[in-house]
PDB file of C-alpha atoms in Angstrom:
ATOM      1  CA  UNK A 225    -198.690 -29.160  81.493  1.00  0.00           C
ATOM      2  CA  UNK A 226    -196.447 -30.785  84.014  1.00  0.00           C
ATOM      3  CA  UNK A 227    -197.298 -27.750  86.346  1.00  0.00           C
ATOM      4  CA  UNK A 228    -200.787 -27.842  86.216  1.00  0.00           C
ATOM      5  CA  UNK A 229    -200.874 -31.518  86.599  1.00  0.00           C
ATOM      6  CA  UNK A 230    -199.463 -31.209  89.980  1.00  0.00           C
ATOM      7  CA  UNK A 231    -200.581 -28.467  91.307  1.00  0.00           C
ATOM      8  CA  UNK A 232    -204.376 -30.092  90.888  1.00  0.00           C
ATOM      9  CA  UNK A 233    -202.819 -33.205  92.657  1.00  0.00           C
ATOM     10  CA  UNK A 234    -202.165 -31.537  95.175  1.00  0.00           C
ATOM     11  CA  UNK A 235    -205.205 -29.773  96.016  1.00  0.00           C
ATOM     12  CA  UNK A 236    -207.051 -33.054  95.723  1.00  0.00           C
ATOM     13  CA  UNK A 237    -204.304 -34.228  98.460  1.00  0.00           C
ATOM     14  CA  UNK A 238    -205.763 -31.655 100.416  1.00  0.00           C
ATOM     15  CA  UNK A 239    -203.320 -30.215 102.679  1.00  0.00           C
ATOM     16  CA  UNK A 240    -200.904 -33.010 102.081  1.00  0.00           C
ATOM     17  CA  UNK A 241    -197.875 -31.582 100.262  1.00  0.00           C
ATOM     18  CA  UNK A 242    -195.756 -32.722 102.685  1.00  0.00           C
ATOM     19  CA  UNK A 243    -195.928 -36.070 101.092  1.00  0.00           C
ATOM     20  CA  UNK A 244    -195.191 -34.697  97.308  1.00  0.00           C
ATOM     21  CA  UNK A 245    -192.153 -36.499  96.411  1.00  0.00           C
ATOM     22  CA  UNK A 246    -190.249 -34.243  93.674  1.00  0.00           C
ATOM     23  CA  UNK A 247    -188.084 -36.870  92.515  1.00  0.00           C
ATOM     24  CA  UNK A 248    -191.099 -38.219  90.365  1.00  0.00           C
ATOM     25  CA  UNK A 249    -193.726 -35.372  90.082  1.00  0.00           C
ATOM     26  CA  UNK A 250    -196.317 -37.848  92.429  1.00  0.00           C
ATOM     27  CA  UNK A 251    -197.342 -38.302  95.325  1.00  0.00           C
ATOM     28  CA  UNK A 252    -194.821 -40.091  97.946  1.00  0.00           C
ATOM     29  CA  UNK A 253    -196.502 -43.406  99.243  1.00  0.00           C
ATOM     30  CA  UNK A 254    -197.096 -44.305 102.933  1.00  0.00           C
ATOM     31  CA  UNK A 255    -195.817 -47.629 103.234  1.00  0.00           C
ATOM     32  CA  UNK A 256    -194.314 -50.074 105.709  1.00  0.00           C
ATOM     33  CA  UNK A 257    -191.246 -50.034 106.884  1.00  0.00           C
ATOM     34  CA  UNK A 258    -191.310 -53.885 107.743  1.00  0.00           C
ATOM     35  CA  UNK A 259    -193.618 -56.850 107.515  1.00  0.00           C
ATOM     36  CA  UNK A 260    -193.342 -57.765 111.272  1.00  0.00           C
ATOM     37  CA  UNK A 261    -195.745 -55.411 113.850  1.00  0.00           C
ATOM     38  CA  UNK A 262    -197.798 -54.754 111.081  1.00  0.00           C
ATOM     39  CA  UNK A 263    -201.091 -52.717 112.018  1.00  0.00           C
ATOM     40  CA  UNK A 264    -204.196 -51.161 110.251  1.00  0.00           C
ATOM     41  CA  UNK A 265    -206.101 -47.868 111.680  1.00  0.00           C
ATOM     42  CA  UNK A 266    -209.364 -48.689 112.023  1.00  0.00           C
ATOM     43  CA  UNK A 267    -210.690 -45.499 110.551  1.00  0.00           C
ATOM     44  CA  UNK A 268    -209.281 -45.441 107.079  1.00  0.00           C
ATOM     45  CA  UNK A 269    -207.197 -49.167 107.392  1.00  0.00           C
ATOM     46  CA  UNK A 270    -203.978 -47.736 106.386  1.00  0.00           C
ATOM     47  CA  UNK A 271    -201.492 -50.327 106.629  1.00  0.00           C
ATOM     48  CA  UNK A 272    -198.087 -49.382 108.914  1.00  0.00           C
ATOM     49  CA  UNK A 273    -195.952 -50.971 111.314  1.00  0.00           C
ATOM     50  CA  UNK A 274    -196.616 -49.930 115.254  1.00  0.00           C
ATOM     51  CA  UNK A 275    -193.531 -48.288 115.351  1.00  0.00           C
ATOM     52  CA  UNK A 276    -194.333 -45.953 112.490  1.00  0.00           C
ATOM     53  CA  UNK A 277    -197.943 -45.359 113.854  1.00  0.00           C
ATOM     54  CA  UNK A 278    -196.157 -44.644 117.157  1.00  0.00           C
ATOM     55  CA  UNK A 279    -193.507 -41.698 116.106  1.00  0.00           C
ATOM     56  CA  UNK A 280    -196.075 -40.491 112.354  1.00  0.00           C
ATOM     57  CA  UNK A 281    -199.353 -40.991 113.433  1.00  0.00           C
ATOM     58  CA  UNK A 282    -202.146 -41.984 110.688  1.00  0.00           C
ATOM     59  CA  UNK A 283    -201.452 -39.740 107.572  1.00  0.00           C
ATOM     60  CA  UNK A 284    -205.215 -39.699 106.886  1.00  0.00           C
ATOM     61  CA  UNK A 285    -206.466 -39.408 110.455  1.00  0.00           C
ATOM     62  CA  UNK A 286    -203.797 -36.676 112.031  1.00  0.00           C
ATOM     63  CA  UNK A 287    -207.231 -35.240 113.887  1.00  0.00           C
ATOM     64  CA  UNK A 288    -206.986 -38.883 116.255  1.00  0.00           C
ATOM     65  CA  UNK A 289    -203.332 -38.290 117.411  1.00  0.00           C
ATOM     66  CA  UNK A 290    -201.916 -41.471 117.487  1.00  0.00           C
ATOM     67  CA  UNK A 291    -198.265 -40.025 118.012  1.00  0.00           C
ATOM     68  CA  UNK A 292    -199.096 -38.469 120.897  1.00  0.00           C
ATOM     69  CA  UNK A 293    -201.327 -40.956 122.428  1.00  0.00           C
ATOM     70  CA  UNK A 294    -200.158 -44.488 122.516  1.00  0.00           C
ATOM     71  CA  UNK A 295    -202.997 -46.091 124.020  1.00  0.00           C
ATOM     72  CA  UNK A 296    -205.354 -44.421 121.481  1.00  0.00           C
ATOM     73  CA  UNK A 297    -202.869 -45.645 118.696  1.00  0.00           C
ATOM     74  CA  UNK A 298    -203.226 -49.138 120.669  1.00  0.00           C
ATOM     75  CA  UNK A 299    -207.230 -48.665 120.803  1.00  0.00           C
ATOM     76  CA  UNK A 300    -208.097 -47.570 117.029  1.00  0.00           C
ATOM     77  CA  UNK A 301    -205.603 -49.697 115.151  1.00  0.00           C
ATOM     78  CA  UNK A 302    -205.796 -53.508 114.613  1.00  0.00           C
ATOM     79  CA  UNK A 303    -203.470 -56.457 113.654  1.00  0.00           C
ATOM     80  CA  UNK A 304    -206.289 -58.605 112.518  1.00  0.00           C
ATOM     81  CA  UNK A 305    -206.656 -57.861 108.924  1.00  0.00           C
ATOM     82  CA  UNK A 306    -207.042 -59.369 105.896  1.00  0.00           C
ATOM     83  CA  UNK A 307    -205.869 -58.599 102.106  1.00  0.00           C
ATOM     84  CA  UNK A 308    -204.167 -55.756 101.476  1.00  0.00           C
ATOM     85  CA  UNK A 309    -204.644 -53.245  98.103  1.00  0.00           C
ATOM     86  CA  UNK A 310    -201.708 -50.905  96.991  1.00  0.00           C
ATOM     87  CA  UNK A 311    -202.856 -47.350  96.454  1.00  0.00           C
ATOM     88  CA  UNK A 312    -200.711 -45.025  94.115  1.00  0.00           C
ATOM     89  CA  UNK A 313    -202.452 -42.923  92.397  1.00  0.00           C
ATOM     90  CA  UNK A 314    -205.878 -41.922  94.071  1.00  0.00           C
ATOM     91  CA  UNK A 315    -207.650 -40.055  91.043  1.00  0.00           C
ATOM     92  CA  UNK A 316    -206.710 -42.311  88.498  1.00  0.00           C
ATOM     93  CA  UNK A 317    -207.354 -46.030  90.755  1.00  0.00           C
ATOM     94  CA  UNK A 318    -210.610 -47.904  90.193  1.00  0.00           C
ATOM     95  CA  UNK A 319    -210.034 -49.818  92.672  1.00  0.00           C
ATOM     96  CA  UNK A 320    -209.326 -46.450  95.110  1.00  0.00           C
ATOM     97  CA  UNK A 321    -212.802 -45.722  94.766  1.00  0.00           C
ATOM     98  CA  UNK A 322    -213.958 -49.265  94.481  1.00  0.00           C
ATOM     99  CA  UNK A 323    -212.919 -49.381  98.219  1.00  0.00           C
ATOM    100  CA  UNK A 324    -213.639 -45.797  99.064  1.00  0.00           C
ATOM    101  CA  UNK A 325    -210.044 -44.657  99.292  1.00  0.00           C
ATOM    102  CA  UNK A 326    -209.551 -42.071  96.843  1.00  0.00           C
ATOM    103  CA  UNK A 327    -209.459 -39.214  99.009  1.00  0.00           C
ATOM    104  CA  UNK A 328    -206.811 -40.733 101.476  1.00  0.00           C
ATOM    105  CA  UNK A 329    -202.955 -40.734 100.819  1.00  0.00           C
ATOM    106  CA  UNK A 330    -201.135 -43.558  98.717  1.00  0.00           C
ATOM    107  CA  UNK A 331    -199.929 -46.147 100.537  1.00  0.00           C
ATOM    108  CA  UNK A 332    -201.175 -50.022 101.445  1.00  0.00           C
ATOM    109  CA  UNK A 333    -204.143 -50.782 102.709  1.00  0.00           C
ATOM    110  CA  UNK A 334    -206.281 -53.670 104.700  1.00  0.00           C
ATOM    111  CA  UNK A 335    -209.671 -54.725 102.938  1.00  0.00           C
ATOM    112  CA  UNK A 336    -210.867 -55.918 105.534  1.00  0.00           C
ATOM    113  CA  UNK A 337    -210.437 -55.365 109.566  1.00  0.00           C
ATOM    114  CA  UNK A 338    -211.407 -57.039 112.652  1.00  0.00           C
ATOM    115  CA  UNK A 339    -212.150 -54.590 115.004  1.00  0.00           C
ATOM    116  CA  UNK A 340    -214.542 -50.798 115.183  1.00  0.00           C
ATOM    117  CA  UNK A 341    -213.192 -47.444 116.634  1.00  0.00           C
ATOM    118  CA  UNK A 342    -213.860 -47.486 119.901  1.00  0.00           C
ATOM    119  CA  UNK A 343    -217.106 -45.684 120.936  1.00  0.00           C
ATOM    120  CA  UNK A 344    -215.737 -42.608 122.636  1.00  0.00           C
ATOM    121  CA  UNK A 345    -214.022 -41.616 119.614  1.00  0.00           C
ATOM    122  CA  UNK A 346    -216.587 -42.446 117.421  1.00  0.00           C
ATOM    123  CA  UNK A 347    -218.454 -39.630 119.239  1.00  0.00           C
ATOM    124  CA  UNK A 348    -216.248 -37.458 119.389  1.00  0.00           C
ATOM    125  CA  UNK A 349    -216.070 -37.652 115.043  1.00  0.00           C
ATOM    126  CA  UNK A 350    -219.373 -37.811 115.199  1.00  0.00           C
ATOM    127  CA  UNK A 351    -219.346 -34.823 117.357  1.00  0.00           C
ATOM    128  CA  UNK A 352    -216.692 -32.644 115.127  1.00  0.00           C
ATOM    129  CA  UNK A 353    -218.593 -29.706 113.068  1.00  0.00           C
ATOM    130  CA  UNK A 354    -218.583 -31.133 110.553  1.00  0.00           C
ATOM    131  CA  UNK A 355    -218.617 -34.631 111.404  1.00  0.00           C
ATOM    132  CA  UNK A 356    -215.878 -36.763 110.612  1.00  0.00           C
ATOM    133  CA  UNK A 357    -216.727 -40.086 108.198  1.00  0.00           C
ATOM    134  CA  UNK A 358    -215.284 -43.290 109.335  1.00  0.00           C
ATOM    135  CA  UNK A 359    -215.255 -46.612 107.626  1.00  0.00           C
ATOM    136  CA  UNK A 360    -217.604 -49.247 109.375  1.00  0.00           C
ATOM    137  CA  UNK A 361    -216.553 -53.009 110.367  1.00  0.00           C
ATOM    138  CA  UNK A 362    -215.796 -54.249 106.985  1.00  0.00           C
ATOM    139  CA  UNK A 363    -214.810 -57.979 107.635  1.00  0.00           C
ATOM    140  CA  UNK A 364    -215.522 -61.356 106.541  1.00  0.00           C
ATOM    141  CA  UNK A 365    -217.211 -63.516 109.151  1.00  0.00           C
ATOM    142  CA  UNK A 366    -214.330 -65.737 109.384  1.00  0.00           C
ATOM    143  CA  UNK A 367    -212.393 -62.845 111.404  1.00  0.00           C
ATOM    144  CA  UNK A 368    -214.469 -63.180 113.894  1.00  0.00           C
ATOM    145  CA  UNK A 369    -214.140 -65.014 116.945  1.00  0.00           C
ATOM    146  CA  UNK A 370    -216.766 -66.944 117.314  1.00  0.00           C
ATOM    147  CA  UNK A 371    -216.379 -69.000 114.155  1.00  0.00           C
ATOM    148  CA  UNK A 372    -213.900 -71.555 114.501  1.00  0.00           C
ATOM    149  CA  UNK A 373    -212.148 -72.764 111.395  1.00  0.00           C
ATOM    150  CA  UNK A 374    -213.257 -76.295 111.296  1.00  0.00           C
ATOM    151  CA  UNK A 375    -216.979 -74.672 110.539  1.00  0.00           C
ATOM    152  CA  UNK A 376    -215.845 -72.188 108.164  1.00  0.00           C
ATOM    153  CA  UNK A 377    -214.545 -74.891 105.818  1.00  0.00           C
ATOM    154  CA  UNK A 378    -217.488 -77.329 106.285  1.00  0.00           C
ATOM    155  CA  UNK A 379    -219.844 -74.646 105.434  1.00  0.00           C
ATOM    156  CA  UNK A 380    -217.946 -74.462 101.902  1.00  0.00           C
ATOM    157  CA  UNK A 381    -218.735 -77.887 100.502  1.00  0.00           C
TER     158      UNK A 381
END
């Protein structure tokens, strides 16, 4: 039973056995190595530290190269974010699908995200047979800049 259990784990991981994590028959979570530098890819808003976007890349967005190219790492990642959700277990998480995450690897990630891909790469996903899905702007208005807070609390009472 064990068996079968993972071996259909990992084909929903797709590709992704390098982060199978025999120790406790699951998947092994992406998570940060420190709370300071703390960045989330624009594409899928995985949570990591710049360093660890640097030297990894984006575990759910290898096709954008982010260890390679720094300035692209620089370009589709942000550090204005808000609220972050801890992923585990993708097929059995509500809240996974609740924020369209089930398909990507466990780790933490931003609900929401100031900030879009930049256009030239959204073309060139766009462009990709078959096209490559990416998340749109998913922020409150507060993150952006032209609300300043005094207004944002005013508008609340």
């Amino acid at each position: 039973y064990q068996r079968r259990v993972r071996d259909s784990r990992c084909a929903a991981m797709e590709g992704t056995a390098e982060y199978w994590d025999d120790e406790d028959d699951g998947p092994r979570a992406v998570v940060p190595s420190d709370m300071k530098s703390l960045r989330a890819c624009l594409r899928c808003y995985l949570i990591k530290t710049d360093a660890q976007f640097a030297v990894q890349g984006c575990e759910n967005c290898e096709f954008l190269e982010y260890a390679r190219d720094r300035e692209k790492m620089w370009r589709c990642t942000t550090s204005t974010f808000e609220g972050v959700v801890s992923m585990i277990t993708p097929d059995d998480s509500w809240v996974a699908r609740w924020q369209g995450i089930k398909d990507c690897v466990p780790g933490c990630y931003a609900l929401h995200a100031k900030g879009e891909l930049p256009e030239d790469v959204r073309e060139e996903l766009d462009g990709s047979d078959p096209p490559i899905p990416f998340r749109q702007a998913q922020r409150p208005q507060h993150l952006d800049d032209n609300v300043d807070r005094g207004e944002r609390y005013e508008s609340m009472y």
